[in-house]
mmCIF file of N, CA and C in Angstrom:
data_model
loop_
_atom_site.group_PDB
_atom_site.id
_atom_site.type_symbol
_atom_site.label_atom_id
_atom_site.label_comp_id
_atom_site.label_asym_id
_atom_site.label_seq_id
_atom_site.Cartn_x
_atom_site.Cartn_y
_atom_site.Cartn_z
ATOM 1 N N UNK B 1 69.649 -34.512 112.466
ATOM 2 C CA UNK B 1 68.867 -35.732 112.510
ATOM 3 C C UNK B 1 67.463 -35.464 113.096
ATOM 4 N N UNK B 2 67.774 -34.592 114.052
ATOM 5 C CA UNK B 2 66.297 -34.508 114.469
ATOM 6 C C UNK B 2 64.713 -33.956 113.645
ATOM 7 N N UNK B 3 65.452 -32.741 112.770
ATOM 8 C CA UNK B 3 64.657 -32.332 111.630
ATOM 9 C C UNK B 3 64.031 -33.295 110.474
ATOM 10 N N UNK B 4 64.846 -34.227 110.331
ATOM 11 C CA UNK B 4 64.695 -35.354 109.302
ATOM 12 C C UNK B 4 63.299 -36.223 110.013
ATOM 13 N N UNK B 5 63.909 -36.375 111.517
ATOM 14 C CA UNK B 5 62.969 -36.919 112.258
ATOM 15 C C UNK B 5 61.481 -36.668 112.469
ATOM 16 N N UNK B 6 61.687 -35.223 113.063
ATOM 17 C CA UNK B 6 60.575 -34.509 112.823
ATOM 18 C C UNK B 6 59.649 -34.436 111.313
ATOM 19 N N UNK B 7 60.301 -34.413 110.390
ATOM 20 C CA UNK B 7 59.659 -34.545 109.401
ATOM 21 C C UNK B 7 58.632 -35.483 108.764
ATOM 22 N N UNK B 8 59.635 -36.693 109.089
ATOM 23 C CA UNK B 8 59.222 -38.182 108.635
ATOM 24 C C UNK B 8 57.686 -38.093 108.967
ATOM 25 N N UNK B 9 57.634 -37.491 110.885
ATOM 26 C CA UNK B 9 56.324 -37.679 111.331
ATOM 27 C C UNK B 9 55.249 -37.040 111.857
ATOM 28 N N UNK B 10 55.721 -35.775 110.209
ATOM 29 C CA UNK B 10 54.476 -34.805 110.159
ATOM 30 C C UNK B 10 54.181 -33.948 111.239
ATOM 31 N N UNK B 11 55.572 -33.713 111.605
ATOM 32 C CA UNK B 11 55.515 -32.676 113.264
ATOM 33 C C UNK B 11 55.763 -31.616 112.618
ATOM 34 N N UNK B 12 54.990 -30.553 112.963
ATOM 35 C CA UNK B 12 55.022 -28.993 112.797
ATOM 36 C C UNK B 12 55.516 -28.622 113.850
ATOM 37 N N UNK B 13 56.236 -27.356 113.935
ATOM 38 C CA UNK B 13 56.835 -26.691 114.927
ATOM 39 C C UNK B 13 56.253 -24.785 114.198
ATOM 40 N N UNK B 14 56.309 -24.147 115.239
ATOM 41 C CA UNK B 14 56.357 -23.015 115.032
ATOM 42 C C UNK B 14 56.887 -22.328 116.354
ATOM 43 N N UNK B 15 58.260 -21.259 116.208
ATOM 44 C CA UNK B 15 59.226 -20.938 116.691
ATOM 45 C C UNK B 15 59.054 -19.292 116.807
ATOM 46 N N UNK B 16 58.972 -18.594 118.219
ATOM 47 C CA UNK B 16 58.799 -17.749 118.748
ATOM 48 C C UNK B 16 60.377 -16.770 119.184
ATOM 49 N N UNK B 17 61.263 -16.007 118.745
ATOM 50 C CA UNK B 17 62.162 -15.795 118.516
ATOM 51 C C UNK B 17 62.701 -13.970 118.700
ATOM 52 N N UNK B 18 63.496 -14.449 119.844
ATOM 53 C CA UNK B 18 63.791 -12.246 119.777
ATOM 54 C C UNK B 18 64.557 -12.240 118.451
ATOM 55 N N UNK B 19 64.093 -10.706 118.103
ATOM 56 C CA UNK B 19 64.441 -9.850 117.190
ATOM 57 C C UNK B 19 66.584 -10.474 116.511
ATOM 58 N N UNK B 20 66.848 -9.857 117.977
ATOM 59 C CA UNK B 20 68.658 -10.113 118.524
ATOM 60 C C UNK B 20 69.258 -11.435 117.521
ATOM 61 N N UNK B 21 68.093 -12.554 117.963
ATOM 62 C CA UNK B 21 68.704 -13.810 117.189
ATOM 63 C C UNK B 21 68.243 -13.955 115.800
ATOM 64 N N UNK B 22 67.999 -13.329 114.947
ATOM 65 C CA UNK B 22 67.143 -13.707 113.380
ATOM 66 C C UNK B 22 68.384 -14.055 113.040
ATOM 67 N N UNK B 23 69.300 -13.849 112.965
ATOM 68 C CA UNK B 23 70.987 -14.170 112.219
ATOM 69 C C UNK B 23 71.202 -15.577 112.819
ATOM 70 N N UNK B 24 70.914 -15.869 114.328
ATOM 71 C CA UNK B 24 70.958 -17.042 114.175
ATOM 72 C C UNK B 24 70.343 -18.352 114.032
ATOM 73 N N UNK B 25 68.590 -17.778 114.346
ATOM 74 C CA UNK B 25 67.520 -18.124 113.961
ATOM 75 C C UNK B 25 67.413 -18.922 112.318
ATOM 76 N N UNK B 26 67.997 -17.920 111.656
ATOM 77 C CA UNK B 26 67.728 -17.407 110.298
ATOM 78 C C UNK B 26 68.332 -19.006 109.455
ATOM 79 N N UNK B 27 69.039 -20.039 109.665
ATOM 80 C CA UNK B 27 69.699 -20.864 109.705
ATOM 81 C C UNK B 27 68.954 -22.494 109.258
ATOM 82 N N UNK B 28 67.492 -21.809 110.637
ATOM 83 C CA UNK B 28 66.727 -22.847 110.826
ATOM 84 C C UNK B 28 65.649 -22.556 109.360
ATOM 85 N N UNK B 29 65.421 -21.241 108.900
ATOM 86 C CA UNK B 29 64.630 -20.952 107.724
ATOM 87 C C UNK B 29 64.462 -22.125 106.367
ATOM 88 N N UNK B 30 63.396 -22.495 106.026
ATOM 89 C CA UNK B 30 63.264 -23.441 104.955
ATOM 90 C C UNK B 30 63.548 -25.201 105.450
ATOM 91 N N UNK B 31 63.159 -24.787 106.423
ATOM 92 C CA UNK B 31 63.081 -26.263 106.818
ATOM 93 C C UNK B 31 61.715 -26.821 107.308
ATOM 94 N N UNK B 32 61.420 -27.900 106.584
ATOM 95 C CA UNK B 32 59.578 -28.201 105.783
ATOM 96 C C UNK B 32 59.050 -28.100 107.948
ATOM 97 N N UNK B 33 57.544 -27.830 107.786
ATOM 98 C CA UNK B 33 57.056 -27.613 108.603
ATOM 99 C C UNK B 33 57.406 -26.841 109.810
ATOM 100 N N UNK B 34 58.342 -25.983 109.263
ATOM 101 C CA UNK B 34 58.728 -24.768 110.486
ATOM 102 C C UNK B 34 58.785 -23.656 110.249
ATOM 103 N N UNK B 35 57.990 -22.744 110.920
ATOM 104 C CA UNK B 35 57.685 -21.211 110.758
ATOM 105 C C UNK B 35 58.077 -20.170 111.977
ATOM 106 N N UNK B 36 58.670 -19.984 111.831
ATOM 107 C CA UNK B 36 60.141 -18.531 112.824
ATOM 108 C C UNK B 36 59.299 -17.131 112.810
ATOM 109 N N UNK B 37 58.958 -16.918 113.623
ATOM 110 C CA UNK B 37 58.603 -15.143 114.101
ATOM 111 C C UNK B 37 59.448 -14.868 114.994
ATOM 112 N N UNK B 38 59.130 -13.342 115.060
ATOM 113 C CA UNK B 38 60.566 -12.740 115.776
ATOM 114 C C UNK B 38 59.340 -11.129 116.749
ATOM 115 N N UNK B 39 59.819 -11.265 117.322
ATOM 116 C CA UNK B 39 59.573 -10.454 118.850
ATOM 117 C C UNK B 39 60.467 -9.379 119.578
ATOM 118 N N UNK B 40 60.036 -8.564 119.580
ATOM 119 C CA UNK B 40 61.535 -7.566 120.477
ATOM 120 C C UNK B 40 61.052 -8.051 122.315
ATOM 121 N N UNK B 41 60.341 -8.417 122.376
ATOM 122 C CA UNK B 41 60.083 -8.767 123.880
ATOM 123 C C UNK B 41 60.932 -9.633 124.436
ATOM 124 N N UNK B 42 61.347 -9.567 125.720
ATOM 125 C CA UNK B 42 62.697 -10.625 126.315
ATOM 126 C C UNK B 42 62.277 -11.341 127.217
ATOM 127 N N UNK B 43 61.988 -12.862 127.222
ATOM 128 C CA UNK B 43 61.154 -13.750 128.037
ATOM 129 C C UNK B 43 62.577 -14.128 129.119
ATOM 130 N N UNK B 44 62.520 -14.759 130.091
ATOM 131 C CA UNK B 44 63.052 -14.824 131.309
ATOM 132 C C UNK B 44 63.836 -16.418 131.171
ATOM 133 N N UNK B 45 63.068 -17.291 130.532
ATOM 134 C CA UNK B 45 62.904 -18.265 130.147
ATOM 135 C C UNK B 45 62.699 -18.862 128.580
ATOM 136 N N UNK B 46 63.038 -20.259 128.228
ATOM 137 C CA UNK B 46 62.569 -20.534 127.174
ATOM 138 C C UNK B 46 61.367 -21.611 127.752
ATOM 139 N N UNK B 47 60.469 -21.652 126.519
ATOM 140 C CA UNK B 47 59.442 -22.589 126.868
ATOM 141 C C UNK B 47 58.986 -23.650 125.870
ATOM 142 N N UNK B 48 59.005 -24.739 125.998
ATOM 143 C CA UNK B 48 58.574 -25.794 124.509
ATOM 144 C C UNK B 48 57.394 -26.469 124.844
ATOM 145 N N UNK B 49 56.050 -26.040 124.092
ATOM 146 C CA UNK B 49 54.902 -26.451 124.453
ATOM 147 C C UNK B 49 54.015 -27.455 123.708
ATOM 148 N N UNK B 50 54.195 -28.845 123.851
ATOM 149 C CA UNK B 50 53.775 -29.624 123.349
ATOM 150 C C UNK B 50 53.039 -30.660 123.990
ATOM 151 N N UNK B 51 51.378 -31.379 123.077
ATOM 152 C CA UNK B 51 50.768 -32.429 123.915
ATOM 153 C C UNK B 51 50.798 -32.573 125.545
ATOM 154 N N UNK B 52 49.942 -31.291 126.166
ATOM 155 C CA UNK B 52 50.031 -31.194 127.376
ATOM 156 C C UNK B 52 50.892 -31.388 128.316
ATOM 157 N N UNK B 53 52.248 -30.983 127.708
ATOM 158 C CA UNK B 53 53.538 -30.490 128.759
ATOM 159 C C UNK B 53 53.828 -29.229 128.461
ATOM 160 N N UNK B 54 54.679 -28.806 128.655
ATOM 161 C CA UNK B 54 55.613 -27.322 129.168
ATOM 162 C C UNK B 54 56.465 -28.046 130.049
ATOM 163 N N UNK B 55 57.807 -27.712 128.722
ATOM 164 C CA UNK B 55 59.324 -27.791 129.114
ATOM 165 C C UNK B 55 59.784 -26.388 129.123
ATOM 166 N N UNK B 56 60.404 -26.350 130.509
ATOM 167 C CA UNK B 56 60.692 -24.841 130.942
ATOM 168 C C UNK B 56 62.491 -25.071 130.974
ATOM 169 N N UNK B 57 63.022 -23.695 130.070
ATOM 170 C CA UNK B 57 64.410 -24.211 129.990
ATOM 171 C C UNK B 57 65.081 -22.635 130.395
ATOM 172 N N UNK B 58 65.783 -22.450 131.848
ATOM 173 C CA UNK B 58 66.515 -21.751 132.296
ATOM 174 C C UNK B 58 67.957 -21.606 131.740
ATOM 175 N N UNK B 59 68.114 -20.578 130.780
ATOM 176 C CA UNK B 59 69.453 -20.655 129.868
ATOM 177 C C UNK B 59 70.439 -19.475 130.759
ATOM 178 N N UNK B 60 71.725 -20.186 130.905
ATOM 179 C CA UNK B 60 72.741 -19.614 131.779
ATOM 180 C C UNK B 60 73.966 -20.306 131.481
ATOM 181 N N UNK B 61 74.989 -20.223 132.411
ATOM 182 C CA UNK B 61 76.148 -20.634 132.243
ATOM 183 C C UNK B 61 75.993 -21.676 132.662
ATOM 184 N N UNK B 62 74.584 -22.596 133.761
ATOM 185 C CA UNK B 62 74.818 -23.822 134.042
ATOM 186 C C UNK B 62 73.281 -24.058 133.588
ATOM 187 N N UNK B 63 72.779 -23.919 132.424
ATOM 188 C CA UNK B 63 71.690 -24.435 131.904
ATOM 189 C C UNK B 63 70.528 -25.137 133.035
ATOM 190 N N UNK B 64 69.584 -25.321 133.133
ATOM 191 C CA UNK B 64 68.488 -26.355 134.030
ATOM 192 C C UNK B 64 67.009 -26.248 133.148
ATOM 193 N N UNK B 65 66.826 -27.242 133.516
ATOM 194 C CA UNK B 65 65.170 -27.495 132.416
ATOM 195 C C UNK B 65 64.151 -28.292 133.217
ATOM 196 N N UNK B 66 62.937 -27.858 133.382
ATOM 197 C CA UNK B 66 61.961 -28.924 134.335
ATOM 198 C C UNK B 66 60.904 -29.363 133.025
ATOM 199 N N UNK B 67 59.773 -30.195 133.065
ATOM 200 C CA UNK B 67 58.722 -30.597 132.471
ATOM 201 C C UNK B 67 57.521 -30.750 133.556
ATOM 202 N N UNK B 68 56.266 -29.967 132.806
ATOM 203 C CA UNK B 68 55.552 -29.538 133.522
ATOM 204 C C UNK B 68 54.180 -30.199 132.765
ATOM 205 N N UNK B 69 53.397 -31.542 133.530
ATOM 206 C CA UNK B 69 52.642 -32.133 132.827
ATOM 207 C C UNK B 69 51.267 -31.790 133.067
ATOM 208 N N UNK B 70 50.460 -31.213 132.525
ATOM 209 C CA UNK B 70 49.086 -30.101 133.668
ATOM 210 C C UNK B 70 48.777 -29.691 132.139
ATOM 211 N N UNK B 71 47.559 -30.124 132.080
ATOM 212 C CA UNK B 71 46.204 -29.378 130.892
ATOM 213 C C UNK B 71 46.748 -28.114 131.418
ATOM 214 N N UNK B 72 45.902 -27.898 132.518
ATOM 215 C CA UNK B 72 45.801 -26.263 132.495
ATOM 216 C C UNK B 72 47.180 -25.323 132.546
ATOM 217 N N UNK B 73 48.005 -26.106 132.957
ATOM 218 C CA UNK B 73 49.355 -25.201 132.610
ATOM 219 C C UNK B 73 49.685 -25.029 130.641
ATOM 220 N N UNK B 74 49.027 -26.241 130.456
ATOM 221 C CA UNK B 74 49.572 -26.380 128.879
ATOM 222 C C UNK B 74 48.874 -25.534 128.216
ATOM 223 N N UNK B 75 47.333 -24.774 128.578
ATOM 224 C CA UNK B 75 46.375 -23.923 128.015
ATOM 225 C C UNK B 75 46.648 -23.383 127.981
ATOM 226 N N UNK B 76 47.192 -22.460 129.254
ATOM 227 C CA UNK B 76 47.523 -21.565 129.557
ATOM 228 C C UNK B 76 49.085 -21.113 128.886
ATOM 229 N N UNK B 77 49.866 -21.693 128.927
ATOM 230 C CA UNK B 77 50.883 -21.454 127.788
ATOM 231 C C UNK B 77 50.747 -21.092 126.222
ATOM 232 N N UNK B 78 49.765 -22.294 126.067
ATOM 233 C CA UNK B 78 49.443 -22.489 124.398
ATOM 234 C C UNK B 78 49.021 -21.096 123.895
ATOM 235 N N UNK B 79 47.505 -20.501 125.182
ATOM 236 C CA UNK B 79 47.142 -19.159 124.994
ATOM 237 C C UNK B 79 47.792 -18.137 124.516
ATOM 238 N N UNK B 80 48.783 -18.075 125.784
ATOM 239 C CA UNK B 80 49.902 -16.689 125.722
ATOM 240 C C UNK B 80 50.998 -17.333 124.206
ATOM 241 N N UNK B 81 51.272 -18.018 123.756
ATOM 242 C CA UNK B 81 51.780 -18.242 122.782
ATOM 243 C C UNK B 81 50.832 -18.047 121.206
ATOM 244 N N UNK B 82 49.922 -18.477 121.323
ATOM 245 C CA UNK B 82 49.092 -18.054 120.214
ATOM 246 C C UNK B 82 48.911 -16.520 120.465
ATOM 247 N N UNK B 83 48.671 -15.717 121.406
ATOM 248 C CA UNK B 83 48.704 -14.281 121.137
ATOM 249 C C UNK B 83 50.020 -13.519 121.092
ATOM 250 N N UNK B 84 51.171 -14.052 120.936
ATOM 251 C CA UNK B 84 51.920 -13.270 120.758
ATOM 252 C C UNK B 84 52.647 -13.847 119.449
ATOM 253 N N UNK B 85 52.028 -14.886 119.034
ATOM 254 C CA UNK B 85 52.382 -15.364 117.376
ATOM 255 C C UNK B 85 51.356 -14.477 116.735
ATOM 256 N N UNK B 86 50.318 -14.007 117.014
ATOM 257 C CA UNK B 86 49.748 -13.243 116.301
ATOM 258 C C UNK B 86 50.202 -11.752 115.845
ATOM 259 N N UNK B 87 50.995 -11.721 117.140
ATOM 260 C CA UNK B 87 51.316 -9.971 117.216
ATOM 261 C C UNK B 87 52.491 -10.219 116.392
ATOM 262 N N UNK B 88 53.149 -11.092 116.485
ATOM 263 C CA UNK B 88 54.760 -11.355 116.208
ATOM 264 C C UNK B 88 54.681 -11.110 114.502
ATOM 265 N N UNK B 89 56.097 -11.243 114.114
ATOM 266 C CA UNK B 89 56.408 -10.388 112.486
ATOM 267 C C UNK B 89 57.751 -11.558 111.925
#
């Protein structure tokens, strides 16, 4: 539902992805306005960076997630994410 959702209202996503998961990544492929790169680098964290937040999501056996509302945190994310979508394959 949420994809449908996303769609309706012209939301693009583009998805930053280790190497490890393309099999399960691979799933999300062909679905309108979403584009999957893949990375051998291993982030500590996941991060979802949208309209000046950063949702920070600590994945474990007891999951935790904060939202982080700050221009300059959101630049600064957006940055390091646009340069490693560049490098990314």
């Amino acid at each position: 539902n949420y994809h449908a959702k996303r769609v309706e209202k012209g939301i693009k996503v583009r998805i930053l992805s280790r190497k490890k998961f393309k099999n399960v990544m691979a799933k999300w492929h062909g679905n309108p306005g979403m584009a999957i790169k893949y990375i051998s680098q291993k982030f500590p964290v996941g991060a979802f960076i949208f309209k000046g937040h950063v949702l920070t999501v600590v994945w474990g056996e007891n999951p935790s997630a904060f939202i982080i509302k700050s221009a300059q945190n959101y630049e600064s994310y957006k940055a390091f994410f646009d340069e490693m979508w560049k490098k990314a394959r």
